[in-house]
PDB file of C-alpha atoms and ligand atoms in Angstrom:
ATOM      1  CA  UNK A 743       0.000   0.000   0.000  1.00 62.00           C
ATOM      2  CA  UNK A 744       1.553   3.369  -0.783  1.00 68.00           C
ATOM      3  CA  UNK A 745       2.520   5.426   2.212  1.00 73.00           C
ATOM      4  CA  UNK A 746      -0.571   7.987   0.797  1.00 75.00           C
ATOM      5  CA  UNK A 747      -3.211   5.389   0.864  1.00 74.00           C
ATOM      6  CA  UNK A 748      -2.152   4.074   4.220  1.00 68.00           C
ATOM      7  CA  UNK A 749      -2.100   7.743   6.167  1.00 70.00           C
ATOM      8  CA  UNK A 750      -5.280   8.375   4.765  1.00 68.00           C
ATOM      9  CA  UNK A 751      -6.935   5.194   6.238  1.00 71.00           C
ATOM     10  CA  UNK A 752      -5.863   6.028   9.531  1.00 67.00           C
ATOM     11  CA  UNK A 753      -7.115   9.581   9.482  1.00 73.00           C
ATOM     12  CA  UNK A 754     -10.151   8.427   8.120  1.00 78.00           C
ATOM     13  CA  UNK A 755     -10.137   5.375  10.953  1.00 78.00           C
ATOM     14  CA  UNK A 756      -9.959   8.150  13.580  1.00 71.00           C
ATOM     15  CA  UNK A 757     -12.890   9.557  14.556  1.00 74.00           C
ATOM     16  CA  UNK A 758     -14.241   6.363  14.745  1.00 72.00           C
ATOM     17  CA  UNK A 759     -11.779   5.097  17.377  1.00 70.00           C
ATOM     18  CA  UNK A 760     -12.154   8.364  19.187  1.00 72.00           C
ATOM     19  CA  UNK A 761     -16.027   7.560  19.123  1.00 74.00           C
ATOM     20  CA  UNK A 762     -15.565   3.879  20.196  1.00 67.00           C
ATOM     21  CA  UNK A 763     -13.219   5.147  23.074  1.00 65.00           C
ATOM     22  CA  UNK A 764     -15.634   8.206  24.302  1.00 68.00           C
ATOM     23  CA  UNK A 765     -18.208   5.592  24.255  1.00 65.00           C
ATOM     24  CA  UNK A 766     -16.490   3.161  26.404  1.00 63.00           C
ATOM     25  CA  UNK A 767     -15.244   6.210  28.898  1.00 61.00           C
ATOM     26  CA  UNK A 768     -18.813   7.378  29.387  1.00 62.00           C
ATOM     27  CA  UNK A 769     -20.515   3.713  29.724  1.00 63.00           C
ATOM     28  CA  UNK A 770     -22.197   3.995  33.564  1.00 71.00           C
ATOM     29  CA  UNK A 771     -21.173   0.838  34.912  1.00 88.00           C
ATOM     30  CA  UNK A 772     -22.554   1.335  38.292  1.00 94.00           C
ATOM     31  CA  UNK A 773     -25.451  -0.636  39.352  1.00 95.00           C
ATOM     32  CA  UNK A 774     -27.834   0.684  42.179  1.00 97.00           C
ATOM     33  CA  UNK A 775     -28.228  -0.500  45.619  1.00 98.00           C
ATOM     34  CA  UNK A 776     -32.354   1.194  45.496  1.00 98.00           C
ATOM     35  CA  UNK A 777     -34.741  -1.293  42.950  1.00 98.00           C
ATOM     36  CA  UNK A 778     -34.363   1.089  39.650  1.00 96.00           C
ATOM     37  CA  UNK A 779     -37.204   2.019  37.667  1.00 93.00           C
ATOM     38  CA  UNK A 780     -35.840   1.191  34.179  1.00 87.00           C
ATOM     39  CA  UNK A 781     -39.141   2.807  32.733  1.00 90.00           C
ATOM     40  CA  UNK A 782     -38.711   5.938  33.888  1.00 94.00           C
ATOM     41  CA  UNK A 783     -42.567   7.827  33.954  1.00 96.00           C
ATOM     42  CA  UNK A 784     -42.787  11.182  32.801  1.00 97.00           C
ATOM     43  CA  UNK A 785     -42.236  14.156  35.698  1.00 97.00           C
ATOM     44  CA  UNK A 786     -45.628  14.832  35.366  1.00 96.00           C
ATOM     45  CA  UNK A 787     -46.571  11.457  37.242  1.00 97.00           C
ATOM     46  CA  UNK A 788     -44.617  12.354  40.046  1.00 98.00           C
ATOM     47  CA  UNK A 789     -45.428  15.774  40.795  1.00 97.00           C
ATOM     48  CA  UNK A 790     -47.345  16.958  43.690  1.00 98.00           C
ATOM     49  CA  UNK A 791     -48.477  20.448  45.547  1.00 97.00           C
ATOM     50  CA  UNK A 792     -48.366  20.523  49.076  1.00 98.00           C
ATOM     51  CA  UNK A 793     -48.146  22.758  51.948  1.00 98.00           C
ATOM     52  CA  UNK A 794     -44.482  22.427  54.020  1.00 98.00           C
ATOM     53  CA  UNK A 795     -43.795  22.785  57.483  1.00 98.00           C
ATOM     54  CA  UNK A 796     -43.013  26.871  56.968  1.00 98.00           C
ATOM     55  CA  UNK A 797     -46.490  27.580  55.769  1.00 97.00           C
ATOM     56  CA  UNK A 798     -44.781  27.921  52.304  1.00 98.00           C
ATOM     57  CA  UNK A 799     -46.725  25.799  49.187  1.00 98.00           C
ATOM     58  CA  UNK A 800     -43.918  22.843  47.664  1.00 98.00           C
ATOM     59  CA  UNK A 801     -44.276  21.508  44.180  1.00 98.00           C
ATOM     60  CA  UNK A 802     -41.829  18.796  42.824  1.00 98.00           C
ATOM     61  CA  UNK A 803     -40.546  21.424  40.720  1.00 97.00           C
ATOM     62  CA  UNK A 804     -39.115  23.539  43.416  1.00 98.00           C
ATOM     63  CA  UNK A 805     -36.932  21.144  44.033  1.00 98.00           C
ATOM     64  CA  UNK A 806     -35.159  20.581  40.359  1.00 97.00           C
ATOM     65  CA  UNK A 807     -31.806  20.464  40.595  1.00 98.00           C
ATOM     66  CA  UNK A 808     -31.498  18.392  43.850  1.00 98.00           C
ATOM     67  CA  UNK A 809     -32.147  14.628  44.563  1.00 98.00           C
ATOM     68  CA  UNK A 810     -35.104  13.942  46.142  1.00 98.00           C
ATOM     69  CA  UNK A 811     -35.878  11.484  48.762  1.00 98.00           C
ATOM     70  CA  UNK A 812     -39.500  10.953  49.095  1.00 98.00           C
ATOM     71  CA  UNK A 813     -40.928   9.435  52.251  1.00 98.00           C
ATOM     72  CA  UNK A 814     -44.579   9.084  53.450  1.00 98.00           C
ATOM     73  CA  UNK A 815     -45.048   8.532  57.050  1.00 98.00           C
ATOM     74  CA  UNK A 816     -46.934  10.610  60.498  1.00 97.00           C
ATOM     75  CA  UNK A 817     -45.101  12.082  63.572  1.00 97.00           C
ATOM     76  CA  UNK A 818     -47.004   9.605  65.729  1.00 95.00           C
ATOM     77  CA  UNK A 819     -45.331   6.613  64.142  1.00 94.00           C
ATOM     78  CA  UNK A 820     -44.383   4.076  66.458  1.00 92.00           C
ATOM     79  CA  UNK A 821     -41.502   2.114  64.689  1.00 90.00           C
ATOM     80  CA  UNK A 822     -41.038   2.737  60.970  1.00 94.00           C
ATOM     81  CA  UNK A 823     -41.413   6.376  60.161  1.00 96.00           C
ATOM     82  CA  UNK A 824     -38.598   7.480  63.360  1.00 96.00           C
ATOM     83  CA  UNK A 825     -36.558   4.553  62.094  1.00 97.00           C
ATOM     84  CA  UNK A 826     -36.046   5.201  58.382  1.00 98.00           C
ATOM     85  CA  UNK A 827     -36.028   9.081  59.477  1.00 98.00           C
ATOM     86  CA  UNK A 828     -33.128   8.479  61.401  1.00 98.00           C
ATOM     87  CA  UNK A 829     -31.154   5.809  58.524  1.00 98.00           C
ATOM     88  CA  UNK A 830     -31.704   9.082  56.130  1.00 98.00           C
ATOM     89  CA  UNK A 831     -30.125  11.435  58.436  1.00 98.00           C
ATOM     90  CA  UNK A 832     -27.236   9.476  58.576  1.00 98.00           C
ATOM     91  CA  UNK A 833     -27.191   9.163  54.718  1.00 98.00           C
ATOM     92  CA  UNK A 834     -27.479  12.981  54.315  1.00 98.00           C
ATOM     93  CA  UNK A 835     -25.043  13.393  56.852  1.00 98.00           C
ATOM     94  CA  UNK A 836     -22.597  10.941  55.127  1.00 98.00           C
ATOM     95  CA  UNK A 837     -22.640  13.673  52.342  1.00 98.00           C
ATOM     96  CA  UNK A 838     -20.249  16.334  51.542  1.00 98.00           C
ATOM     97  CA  UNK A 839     -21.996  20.190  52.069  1.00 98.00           C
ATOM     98  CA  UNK A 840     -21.751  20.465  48.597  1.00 98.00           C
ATOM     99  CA  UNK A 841     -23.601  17.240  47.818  1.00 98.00           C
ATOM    100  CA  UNK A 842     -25.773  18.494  50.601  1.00 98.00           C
ATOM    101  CA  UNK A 843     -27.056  21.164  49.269  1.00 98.00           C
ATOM    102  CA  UNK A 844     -28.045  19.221  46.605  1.00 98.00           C
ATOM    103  CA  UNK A 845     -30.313  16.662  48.395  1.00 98.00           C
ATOM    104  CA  UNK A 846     -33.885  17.288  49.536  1.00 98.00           C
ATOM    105  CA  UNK A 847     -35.583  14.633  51.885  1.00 98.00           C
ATOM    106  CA  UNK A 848     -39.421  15.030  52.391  1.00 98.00           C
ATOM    107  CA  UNK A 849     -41.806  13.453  54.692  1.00 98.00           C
ATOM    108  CA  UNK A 850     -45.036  14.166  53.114  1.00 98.00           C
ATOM    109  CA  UNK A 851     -47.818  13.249  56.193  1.00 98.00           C
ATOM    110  CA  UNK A 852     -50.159  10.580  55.696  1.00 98.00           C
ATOM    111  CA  UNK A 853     -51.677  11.708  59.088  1.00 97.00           C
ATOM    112  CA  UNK A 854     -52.742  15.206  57.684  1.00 96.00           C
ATOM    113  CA  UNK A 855     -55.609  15.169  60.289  1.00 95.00           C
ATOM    114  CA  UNK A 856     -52.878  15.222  63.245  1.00 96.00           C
ATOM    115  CA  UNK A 857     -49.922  16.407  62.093  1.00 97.00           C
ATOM    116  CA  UNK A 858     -49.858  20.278  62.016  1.00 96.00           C
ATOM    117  CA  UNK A 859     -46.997  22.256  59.968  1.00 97.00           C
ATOM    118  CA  UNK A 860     -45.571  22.656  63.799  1.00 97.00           C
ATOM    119  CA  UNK A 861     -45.339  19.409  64.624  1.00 97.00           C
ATOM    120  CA  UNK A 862     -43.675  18.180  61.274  1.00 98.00           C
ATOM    121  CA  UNK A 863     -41.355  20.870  61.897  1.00 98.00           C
ATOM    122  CA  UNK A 864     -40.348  20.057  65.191  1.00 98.00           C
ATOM    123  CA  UNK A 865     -40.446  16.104  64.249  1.00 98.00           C
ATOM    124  CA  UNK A 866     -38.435  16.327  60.859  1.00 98.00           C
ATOM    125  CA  UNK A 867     -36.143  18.638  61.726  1.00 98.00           C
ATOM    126  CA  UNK A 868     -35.022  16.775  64.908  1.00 98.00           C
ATOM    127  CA  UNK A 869     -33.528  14.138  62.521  1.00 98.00           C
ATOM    128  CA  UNK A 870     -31.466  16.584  60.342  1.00 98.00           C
ATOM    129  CA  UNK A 871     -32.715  20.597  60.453  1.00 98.00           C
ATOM    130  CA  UNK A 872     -32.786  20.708  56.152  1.00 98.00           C
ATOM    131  CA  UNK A 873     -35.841  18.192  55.702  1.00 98.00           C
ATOM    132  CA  UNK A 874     -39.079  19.143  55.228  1.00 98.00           C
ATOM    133  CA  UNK A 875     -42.170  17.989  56.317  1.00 98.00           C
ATOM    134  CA  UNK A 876     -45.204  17.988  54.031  1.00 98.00           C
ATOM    135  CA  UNK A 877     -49.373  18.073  54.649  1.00 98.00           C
ATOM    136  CA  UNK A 878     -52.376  18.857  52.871  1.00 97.00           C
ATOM    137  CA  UNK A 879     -55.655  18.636  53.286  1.00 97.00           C
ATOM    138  CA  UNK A 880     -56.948  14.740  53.314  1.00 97.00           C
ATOM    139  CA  UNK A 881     -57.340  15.010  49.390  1.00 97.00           C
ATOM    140  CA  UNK A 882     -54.315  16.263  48.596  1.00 97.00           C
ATOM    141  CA  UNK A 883     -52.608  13.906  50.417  1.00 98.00           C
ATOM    142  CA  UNK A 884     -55.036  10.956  48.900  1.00 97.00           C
ATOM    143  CA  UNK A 885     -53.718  12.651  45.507  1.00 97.00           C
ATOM    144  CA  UNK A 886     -50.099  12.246  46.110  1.00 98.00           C
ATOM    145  CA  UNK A 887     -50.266   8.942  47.647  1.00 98.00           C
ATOM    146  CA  UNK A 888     -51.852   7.587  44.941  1.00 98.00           C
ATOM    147  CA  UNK A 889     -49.409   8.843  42.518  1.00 97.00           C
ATOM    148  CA  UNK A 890     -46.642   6.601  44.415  1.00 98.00           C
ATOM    149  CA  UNK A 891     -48.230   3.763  44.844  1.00 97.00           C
ATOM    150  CA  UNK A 892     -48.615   4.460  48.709  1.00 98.00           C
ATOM    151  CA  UNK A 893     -50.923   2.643  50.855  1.00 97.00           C
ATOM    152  CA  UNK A 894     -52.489   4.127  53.898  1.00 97.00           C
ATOM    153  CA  UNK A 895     -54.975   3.483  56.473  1.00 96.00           C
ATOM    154  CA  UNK A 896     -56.103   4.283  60.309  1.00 93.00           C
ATOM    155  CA  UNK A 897     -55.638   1.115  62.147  1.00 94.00           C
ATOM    156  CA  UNK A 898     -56.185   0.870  66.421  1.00 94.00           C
ATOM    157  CA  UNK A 899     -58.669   3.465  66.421  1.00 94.00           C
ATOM    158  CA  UNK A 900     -59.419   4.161  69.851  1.00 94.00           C
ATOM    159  CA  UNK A 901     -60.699   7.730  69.706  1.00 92.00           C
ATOM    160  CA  UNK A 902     -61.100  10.540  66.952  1.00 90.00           C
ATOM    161  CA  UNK A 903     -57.143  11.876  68.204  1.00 91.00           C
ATOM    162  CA  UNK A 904     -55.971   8.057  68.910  1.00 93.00           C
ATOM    163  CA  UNK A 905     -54.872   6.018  66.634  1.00 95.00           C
ATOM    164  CA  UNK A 906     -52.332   3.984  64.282  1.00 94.00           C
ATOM    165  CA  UNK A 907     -51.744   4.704  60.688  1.00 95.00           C
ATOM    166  CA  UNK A 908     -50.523   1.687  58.450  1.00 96.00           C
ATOM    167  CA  UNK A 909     -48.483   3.034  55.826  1.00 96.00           C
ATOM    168  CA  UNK A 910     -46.257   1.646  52.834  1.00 96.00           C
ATOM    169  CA  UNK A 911     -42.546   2.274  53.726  1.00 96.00           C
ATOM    170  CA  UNK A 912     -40.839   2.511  50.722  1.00 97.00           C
ATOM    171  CA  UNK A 913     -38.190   5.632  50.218  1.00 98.00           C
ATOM    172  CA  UNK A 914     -38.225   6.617  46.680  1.00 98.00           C
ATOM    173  CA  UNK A 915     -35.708   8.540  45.454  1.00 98.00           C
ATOM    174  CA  UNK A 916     -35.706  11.327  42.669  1.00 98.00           C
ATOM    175  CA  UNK A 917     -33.250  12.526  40.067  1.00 98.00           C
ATOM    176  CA  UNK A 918     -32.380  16.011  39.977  1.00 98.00           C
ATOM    177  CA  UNK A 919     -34.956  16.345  36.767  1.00 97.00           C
ATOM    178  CA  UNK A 920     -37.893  15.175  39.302  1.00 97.00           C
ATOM    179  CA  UNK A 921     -37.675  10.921  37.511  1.00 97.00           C
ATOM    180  CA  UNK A 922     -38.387   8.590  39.996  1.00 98.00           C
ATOM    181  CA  UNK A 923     -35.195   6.425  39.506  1.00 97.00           C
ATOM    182  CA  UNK A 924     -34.849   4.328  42.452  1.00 98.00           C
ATOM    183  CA  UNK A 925     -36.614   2.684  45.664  1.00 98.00           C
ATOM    184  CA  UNK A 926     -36.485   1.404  48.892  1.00 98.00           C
ATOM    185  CA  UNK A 927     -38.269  -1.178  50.453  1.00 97.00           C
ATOM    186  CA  UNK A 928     -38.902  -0.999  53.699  1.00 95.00           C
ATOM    187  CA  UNK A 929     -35.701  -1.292  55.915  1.00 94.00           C
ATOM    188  CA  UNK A 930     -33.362  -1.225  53.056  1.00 97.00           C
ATOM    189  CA  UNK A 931     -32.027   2.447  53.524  1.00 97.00           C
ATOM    190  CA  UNK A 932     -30.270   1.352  56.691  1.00 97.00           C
ATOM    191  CA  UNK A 933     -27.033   0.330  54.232  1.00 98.00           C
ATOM    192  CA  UNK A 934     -25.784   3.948  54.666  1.00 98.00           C
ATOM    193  CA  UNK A 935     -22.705   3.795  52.498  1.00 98.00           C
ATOM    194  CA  UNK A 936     -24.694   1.978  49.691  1.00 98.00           C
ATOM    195  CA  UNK A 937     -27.642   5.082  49.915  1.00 98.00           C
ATOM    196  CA  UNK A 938     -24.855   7.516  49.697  1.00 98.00           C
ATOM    197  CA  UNK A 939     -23.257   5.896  46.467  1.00 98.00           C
ATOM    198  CA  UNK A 940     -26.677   5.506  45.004  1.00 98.00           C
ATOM    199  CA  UNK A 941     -27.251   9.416  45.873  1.00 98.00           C
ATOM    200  CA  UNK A 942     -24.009  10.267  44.261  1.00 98.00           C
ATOM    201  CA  UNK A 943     -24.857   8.269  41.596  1.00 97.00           C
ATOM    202  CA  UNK A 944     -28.102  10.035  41.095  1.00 98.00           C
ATOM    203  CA  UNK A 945     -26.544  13.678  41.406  1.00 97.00           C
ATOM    204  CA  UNK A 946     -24.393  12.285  38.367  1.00 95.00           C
ATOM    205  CA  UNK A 947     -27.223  11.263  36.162  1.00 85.00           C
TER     206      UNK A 947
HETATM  207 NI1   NI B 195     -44.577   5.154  60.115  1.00 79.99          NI
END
């Protein structure tokens, strides 16, 4: 092959390794800890509009830009809702400030009838003072559940002010476009270091 012919292969060759080699650099290889939603719903799906514990009204959208970890639970909670309150404080604090920043963890109330803006404050901002408690009125609430998949109901009713709520205790957990990427069954969020990885993960993508 003349030296002409054979420089001009290569040069034409080249953008085609440079392709094959960007590919390879930016395949993500990383597999999450959370169950991944590999068909990711439109934002729409996920969206909600809810009153936080500041008196201020919280969409979804507010929060673009940040992951979000979404968690449905009461202050009265016995057992699950102080539990996996506490796991995600030490996942947040795990985080760098700058990663911080960047991360958003919501209890939105399924107790709506007891749980004042006061009380979430005081509750969710025991655990770490950046999350944010949500409540509606009943409707609202039904609303967002449903839009989660979120299962509630007053169980042990002893009096109008005394009683249990069952709830579904999955953590779902947002991209920073508002997709519902990953979840948590209940329990699960107590592997720390995994949550964090998944989180940093999620601030990538
Ligand atoms: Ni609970």
């Amino acid at each position: 092959m003349p030296r002409r012919a054979l420089w001009i292969t290569l040069l034409a060759g080249l953008p085609l390794l440079l392709a094959v080699i960007a590919f390879v650099l930016s395949r993500d290889t990383y597999q999450p800890y959370g169950t991944r939603l590999l068909n990711i719903r439109p934002v729409e799906a996920n969206q909600f509009s809810l009153t936080a514990h500041d008196g201020s009204t919280k969409s979804l959208s507010d929060f673009r830009g940040k992951v979000v970890l979404i968690f449905f639970g009461f202050v009265n909670c016995p057992d699950v809702c102080p539990t996996t309150l506490l796991e995600l404080a030490k996942v947040y604090k795990a985080l760098t400030p700058p990663e911080q920043a960047r991360v958003q963890v919501l209890l939105i109330s399924v107790d709506p009838e007891r749980d004042t803006k006061e009380k979430l404050r005081d509750y969710v901002t025991f655990f770490a003072p950046t999350f944010l408690g949500l409540t509606g009125t009943p409707e609202q609430i039904a609303q967002v559940a449903k839009k989660y998949g979120v299962f509630y109901q007053k169980s042990q009713i002893k009096s109008a002010t005394e009683y249990n709520v069952d709830h579904t205790a999955t953590v779902f957990a947002l991209d920073p476009k508002g997709q519902l990427r990953l979840v948590y069954g209940n329990g699960k969020v107590a592997e720390t270091a995994r949550v964090v990885e998944d989180v940093r993960w999620l601030l990538r993508n």
